[in-house]
Coordinates of C-alpha atoms in Angstrom, one line a residue:
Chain S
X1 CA 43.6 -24.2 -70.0
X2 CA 47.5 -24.6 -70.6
X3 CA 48.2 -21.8 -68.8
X4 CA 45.9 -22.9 -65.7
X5 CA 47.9 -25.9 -65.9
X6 CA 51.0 -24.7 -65.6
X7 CA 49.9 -22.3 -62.8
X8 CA 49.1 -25.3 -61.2
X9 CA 52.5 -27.0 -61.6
X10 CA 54.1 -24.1 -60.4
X11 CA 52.0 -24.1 -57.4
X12 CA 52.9 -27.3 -57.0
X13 CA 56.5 -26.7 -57.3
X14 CA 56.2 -23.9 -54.4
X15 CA 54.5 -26.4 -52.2
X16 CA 57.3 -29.2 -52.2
X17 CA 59.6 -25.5 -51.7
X18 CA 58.1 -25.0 -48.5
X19 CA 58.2 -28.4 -47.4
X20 CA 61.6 -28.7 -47.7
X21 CA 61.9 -25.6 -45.5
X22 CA 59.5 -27.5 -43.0
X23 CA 62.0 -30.6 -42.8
X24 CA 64.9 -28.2 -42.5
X25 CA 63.4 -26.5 -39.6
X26 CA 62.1 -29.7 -37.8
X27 CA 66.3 -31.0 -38.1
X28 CA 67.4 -27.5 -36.9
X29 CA 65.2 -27.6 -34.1
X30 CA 65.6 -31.8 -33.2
X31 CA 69.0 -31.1 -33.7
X32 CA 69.1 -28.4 -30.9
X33 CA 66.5 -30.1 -28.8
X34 CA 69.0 -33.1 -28.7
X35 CA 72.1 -31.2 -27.9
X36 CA 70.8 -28.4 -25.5
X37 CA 68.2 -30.4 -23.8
X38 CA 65.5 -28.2 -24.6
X39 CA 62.6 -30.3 -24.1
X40 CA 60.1 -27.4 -25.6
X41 CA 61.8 -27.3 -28.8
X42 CA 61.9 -31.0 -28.9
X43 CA 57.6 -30.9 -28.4
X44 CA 58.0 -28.3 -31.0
X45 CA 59.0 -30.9 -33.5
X46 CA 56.7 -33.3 -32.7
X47 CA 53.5 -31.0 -33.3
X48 CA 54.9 -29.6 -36.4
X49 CA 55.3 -32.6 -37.7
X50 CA 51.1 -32.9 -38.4
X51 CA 51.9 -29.8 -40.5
X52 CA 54.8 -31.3 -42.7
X53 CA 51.9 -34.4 -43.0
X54 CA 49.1 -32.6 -43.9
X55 CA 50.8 -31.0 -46.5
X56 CA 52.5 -33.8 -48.0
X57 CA 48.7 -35.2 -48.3
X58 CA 47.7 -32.1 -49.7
X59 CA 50.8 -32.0 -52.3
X60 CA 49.6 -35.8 -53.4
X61 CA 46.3 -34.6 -53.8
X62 CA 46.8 -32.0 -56.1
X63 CA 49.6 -33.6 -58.2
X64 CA 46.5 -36.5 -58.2
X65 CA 44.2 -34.1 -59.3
X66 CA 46.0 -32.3 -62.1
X67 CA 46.8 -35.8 -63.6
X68 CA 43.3 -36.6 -63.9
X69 CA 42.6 -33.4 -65.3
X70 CA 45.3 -32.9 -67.4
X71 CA 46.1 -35.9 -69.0
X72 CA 49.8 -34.0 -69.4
X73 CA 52.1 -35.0 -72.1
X74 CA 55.3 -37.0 -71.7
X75 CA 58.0 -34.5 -70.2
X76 CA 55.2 -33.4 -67.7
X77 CA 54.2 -36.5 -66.8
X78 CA 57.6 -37.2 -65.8
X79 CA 57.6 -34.2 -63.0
X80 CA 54.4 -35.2 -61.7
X81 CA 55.4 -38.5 -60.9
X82 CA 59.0 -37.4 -59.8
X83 CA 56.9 -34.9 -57.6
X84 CA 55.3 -37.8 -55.7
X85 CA 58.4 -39.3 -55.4
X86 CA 60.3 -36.4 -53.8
X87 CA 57.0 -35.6 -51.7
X88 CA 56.9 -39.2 -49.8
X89 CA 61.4 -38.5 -49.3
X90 CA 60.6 -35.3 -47.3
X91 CA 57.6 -36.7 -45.6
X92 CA 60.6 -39.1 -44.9
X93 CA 63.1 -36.5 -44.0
X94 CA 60.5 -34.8 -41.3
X95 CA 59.7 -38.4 -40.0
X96 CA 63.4 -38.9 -39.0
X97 CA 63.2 -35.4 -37.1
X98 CA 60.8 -36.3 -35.2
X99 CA 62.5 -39.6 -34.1
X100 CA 65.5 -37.3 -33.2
X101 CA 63.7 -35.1 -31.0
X102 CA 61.9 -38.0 -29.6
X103 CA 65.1 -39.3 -28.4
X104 CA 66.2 -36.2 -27.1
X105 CA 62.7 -36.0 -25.3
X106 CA 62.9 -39.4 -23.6
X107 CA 66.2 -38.8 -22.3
X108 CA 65.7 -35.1 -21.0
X109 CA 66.5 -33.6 -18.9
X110 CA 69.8 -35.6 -19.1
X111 CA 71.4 -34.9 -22.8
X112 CA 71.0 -38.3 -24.4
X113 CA 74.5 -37.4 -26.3
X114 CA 77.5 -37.5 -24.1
X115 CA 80.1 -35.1 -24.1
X116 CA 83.0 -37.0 -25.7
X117 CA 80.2 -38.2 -28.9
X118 CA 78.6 -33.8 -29.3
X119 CA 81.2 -33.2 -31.7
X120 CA 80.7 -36.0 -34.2
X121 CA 76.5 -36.0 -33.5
X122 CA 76.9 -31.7 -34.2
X123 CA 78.7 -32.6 -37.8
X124 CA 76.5 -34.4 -38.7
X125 CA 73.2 -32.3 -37.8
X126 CA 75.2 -29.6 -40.2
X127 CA 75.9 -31.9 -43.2
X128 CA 72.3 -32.9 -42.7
X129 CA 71.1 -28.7 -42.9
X130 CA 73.5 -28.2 -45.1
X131 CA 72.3 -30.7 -47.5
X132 CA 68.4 -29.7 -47.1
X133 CA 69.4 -26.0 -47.7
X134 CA 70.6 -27.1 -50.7
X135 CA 67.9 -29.2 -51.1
X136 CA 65.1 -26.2 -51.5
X137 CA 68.0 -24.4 -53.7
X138 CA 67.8 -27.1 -56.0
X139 CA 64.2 -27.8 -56.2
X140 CA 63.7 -24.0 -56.6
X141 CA 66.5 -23.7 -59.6
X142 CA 66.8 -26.9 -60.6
X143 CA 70.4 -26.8 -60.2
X144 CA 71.7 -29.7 -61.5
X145 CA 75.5 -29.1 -59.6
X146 CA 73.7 -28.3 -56.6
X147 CA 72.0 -31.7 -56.8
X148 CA 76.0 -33.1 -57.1
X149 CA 77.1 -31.5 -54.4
X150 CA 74.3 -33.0 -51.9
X151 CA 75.8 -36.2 -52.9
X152 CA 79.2 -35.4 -52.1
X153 CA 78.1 -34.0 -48.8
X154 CA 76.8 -37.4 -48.1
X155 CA 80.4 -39.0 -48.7
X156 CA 80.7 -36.7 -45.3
X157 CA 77.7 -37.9 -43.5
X158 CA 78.7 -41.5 -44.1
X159 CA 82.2 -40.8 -42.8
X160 CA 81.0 -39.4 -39.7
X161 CA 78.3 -42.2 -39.1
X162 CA 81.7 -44.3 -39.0
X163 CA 83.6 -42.0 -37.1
X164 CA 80.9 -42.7 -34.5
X165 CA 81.1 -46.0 -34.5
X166 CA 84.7 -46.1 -34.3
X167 CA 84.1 -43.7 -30.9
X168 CA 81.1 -45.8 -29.6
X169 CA 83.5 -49.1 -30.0
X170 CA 86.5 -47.6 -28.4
X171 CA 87.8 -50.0 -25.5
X172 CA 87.7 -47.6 -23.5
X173 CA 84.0 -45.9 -23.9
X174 CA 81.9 -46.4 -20.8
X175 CA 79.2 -44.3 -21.5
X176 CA 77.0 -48.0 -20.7
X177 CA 74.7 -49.7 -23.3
X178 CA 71.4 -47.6 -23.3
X179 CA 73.9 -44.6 -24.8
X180 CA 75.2 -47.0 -27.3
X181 CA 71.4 -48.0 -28.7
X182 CA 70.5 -43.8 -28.4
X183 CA 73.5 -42.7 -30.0
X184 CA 73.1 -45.7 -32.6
X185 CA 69.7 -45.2 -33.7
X186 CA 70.5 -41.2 -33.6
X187 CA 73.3 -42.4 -36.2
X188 CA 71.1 -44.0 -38.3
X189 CA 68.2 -41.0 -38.2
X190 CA 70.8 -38.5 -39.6
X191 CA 72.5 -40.6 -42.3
X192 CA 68.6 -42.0 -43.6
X193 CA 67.7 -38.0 -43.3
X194 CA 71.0 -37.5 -45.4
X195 CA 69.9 -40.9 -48.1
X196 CA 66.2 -39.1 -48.4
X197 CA 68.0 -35.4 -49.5
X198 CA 70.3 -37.3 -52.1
X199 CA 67.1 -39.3 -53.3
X200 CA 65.2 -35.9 -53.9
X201 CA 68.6 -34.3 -55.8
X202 CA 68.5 -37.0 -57.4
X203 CA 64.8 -36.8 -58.6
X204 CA 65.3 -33.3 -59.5
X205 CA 68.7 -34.5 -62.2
X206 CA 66.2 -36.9 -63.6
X207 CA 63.7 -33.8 -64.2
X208 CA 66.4 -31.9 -66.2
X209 CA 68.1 -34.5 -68.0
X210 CA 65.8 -37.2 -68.2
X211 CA 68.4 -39.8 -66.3
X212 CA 68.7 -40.7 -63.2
X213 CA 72.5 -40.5 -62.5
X214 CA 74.5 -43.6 -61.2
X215 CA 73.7 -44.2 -57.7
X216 CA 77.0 -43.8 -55.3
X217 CA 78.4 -46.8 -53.8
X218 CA 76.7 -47.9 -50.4
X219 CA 79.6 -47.8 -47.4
X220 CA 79.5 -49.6 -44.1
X221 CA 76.9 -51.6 -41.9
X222 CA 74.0 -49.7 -42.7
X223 CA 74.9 -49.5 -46.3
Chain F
X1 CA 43.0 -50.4 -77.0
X2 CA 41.3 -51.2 -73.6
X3 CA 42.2 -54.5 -73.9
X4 CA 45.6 -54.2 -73.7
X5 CA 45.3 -51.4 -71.6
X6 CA 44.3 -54.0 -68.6
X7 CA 46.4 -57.1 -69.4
X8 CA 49.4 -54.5 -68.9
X9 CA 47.8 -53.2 -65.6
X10 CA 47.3 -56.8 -65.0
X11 CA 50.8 -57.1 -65.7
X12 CA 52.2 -55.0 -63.6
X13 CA 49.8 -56.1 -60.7
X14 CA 51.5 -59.7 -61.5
X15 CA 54.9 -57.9 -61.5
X16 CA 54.4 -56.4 -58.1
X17 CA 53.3 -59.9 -56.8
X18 CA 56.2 -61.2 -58.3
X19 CA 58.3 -58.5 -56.7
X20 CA 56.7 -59.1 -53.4
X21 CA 57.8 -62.8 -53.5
X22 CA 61.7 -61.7 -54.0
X23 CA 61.5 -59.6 -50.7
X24 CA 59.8 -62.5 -49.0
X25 CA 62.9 -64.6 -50.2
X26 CA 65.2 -62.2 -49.3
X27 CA 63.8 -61.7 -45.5
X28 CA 63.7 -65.4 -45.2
X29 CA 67.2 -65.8 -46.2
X30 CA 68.9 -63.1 -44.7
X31 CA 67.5 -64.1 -41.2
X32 CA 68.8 -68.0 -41.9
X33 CA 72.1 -66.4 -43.1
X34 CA 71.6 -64.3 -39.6
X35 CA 70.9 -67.0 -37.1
X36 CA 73.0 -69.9 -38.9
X37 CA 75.8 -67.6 -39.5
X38 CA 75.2 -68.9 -43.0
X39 CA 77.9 -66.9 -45.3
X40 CA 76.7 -67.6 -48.8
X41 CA 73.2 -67.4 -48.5
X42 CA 74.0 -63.9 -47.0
X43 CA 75.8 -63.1 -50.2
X44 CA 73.1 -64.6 -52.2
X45 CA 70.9 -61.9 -50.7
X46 CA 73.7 -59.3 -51.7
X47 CA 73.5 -60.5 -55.1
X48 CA 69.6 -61.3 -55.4
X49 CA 68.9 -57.7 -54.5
X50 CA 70.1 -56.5 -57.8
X51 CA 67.2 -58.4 -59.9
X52 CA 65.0 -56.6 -57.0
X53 CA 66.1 -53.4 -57.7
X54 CA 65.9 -54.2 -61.6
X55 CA 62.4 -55.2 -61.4
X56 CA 61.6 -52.2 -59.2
X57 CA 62.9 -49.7 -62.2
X58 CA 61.0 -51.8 -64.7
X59 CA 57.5 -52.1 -62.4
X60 CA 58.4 -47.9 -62.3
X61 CA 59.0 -47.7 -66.1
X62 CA 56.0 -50.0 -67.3
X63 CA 53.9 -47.9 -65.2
X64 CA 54.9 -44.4 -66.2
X65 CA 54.7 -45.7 -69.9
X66 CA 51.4 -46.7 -69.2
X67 CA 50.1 -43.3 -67.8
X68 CA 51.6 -41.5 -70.8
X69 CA 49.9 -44.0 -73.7
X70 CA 46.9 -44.6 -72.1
X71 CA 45.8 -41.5 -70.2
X72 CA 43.4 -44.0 -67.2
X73 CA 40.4 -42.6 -66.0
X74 CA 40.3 -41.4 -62.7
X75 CA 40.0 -45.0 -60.6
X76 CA 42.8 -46.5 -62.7
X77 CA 44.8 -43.4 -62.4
X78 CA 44.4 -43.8 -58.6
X79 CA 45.7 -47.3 -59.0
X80 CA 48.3 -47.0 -61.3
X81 CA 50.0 -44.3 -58.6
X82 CA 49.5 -45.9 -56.0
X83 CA 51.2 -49.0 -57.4
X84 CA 54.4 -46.5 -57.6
X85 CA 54.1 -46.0 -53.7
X86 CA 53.8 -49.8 -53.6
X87 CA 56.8 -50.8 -55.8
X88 CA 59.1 -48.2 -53.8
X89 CA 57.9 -49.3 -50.4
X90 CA 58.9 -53.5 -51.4
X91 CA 62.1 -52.4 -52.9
X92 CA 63.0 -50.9 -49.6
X93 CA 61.7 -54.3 -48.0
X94 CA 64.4 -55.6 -50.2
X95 CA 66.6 -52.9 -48.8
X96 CA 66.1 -54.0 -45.5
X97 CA 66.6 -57.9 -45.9
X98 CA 69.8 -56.8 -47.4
X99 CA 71.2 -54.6 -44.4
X100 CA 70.7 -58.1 -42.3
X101 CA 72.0 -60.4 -44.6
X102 CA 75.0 -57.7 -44.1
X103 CA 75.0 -57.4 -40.4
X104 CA 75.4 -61.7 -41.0
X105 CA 78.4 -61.1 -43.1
X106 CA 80.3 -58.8 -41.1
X107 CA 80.3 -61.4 -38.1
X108 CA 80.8 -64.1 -39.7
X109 CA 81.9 -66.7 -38.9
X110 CA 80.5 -65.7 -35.4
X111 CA 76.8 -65.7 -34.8
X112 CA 75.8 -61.7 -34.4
X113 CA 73.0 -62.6 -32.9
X114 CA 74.1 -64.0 -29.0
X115 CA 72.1 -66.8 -27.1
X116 CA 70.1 -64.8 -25.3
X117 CA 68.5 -62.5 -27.7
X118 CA 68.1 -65.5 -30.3
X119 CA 64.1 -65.8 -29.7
X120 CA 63.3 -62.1 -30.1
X121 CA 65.4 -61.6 -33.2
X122 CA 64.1 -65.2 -34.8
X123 CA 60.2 -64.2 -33.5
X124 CA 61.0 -60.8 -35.4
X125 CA 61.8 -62.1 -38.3
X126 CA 58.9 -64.9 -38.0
X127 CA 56.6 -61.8 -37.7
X128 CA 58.1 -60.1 -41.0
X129 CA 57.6 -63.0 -43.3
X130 CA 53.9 -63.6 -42.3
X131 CA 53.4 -59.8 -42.9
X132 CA 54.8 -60.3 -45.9
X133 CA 53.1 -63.6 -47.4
X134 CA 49.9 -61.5 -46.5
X135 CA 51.0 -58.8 -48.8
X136 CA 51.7 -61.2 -51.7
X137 CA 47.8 -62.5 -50.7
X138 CA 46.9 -58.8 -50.5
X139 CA 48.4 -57.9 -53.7
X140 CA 46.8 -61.1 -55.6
X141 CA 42.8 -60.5 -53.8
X142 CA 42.6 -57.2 -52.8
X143 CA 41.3 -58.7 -49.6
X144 CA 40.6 -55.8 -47.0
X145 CA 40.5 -58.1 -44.0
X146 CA 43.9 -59.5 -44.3
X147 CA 45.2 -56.1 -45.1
X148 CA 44.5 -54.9 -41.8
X149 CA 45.6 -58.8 -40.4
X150 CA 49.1 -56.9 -41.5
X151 CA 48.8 -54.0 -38.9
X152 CA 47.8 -56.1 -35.8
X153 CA 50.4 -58.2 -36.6
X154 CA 53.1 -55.0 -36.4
X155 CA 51.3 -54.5 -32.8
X156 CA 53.5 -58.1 -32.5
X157 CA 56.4 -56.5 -33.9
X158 CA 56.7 -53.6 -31.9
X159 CA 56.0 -55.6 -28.5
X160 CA 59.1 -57.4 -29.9
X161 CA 61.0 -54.7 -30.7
X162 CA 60.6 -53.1 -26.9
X163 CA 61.5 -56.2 -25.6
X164 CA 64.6 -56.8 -27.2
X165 CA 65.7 -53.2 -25.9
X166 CA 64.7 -54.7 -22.6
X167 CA 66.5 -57.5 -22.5
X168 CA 69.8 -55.5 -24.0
X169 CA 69.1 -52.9 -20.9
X170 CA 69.1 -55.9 -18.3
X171 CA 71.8 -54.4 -16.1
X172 CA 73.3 -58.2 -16.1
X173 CA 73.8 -58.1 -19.9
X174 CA 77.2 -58.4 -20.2
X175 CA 77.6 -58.8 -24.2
X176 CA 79.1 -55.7 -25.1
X177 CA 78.8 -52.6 -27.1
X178 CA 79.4 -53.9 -30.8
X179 CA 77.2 -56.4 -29.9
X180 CA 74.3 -53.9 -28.5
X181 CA 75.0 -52.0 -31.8
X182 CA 74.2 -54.6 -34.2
X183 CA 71.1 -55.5 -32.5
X184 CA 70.2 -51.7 -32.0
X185 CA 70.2 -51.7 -36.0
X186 CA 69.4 -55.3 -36.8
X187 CA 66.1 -54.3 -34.6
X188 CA 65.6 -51.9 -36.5
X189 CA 65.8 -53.5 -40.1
X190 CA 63.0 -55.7 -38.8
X191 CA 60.7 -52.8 -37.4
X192 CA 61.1 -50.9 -40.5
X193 CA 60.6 -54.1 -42.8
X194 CA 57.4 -54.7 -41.0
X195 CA 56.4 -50.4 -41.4
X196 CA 56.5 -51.2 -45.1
X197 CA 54.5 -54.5 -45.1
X198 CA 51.8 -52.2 -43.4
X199 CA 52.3 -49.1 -45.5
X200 CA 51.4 -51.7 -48.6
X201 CA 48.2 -53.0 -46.8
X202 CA 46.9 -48.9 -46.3
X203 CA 48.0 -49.0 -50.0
X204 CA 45.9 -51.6 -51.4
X205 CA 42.9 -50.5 -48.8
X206 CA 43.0 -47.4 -49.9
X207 CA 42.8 -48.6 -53.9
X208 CA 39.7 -50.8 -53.2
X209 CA 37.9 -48.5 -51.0
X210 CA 38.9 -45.1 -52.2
X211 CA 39.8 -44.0 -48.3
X212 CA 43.2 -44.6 -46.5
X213 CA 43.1 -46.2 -43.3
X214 CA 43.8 -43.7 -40.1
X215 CA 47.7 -44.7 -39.5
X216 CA 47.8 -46.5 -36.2
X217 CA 49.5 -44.9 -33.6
X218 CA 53.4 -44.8 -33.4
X219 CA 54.8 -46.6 -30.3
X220 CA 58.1 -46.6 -28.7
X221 CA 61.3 -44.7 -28.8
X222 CA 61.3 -45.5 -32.8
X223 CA 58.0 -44.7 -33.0

């Protein structure tokens, strides 16, 4: 029965695996939809997004299920509820996608990011794979300096969130008001996306060591 | 043993009630701090969301310790983990409240909120805190009705959420692009409290009737 069990866990384990990989690909492809217009790849997001729903439902469910049959002990416990926890962040993370490539989809075929913001919106989109790459390394290894690193990486994120606001308030920026609300709600979707990847490394620290660690300091307006 | 087992789900219920209250509190005082360009009731939510996010870690704690000593039955299983998605989704009410007792702050002693835009934002956050006394009525009577009283009344938040991006896309609207930024995010503090206040309803449905709601359907360029 133990073994069944832990089958189980593991199965589990490979589950939240893949979904990671399904969050990274919908910000890969949101992130391109929104810089190269591509209005197919945006759609693309949109309909995998059921897919990255369905099996976050199906991840609760079973973690659900092997708590009522179970009864685990303490330490397992633990990862079972951590699991929901990470599950409902990269639900999250795929949510925040979506809203990117929704944006890109309302403004198409215009790019809704102008040319003098693609620099700072494109460093951000990589912190924001970087981090979810690490993400699935970490869930798969349980690496607990991987999971460190995703929080520095976010030190990055947050600097380039006020990079663009430091563009978007320049005097001289006359890229008009309905840029201003696209490119600040875009800022917001990639530094949330970035908060949901250091919740999950978080999580995952708490798994090993039994603590969460300290959380960082919030910076700035959205802080 | 079963006894105690429900006084501390009992407990709990009452600490999530209690929790519920705190978020109310701090919506209510971060949108005074907001429109009255009230300074130290603004850092009174700064300070206040501390014991939030204390009694968020103890709700967690109290609940896991409960799974682990008592081993519930299916049904109270389904409760006691659903009262984890509960207790993240008010502290990130709290969250929320905070980010526009901030927005407050940062302006002061300017109003960041101009003339013009003063009834949506002040409508918004008259929405938020009826969603969220009916969550506190949810919480205490399970009562299904209200619960989905909750969703319509996002219907009200959304309509008020497209209109303030109307009115800040009014080619006359000459108040600038901080000013469109704050209320891009300020907006967005409100639609995302309200999100939560639903995402507790479904909760809470789903506990008495077994079944989660369908989701209504996502509206808007934040949708």
């Amino acid at each position: 029965m133990r073994d069944l069990y832990h089958d189980e866990l593991d199965s589990i384990g490979a589950s939240l695996i893949a979904m990671t990989h399904l969050v990274a690909a919908a910000m890969e492809r949101a992130s391109h939809a929104l810089l190269d217009q591509n209005l197919a790849v945006a759609e693309r997001v949109m309909s995998d997004d059921v897919a990255i729903d369905a099996l976050r439902n199906d991840i609760e469910e079973r973690t659900f299920q092997l708590l009522v049959r179970q009864q685990p002990v303490a330490t397992d416990l633990r990862t079972l509820v951590t699991t929901l926890h990470i599950n409902s962040d990269l639900e999250r993370m795929g949510d925040l996608a979506l809203h990117i490539a929704k944006v890109a989809r309302l403004r198409y075929p215009d790019c809704a990011v102008p040319n003098d913001l693609r620099d700072v919106i494109s460093q951000m989109s990589e912190v924001a794979m970087s981090q979810v790459d690490k993400v699935a390394q970490v869930l798969d290894g349980r690496d607990i300096a991987l999971a460190r690193a995703i929080e520095l990486e976010d030190d990055s994120m947050d600097a380039l969130h006020r990079k663009l606001f430091t563009l978007l308030l320049t005097p001289t920026w006359d890229r008009g008001i309905e840029t201003a609300i696209d490119l600040t709600l875009l800022g917001r979707y990639f530094e949330r996306y970035a908060d949901h990847a250091v919740s999950v490394a978080r999580r995952v620290v708490f798994i090993v060591t039994g603590q969460m660690p300290e959380p960082a300091i919030p910076i700035g307006i959205t802080g």
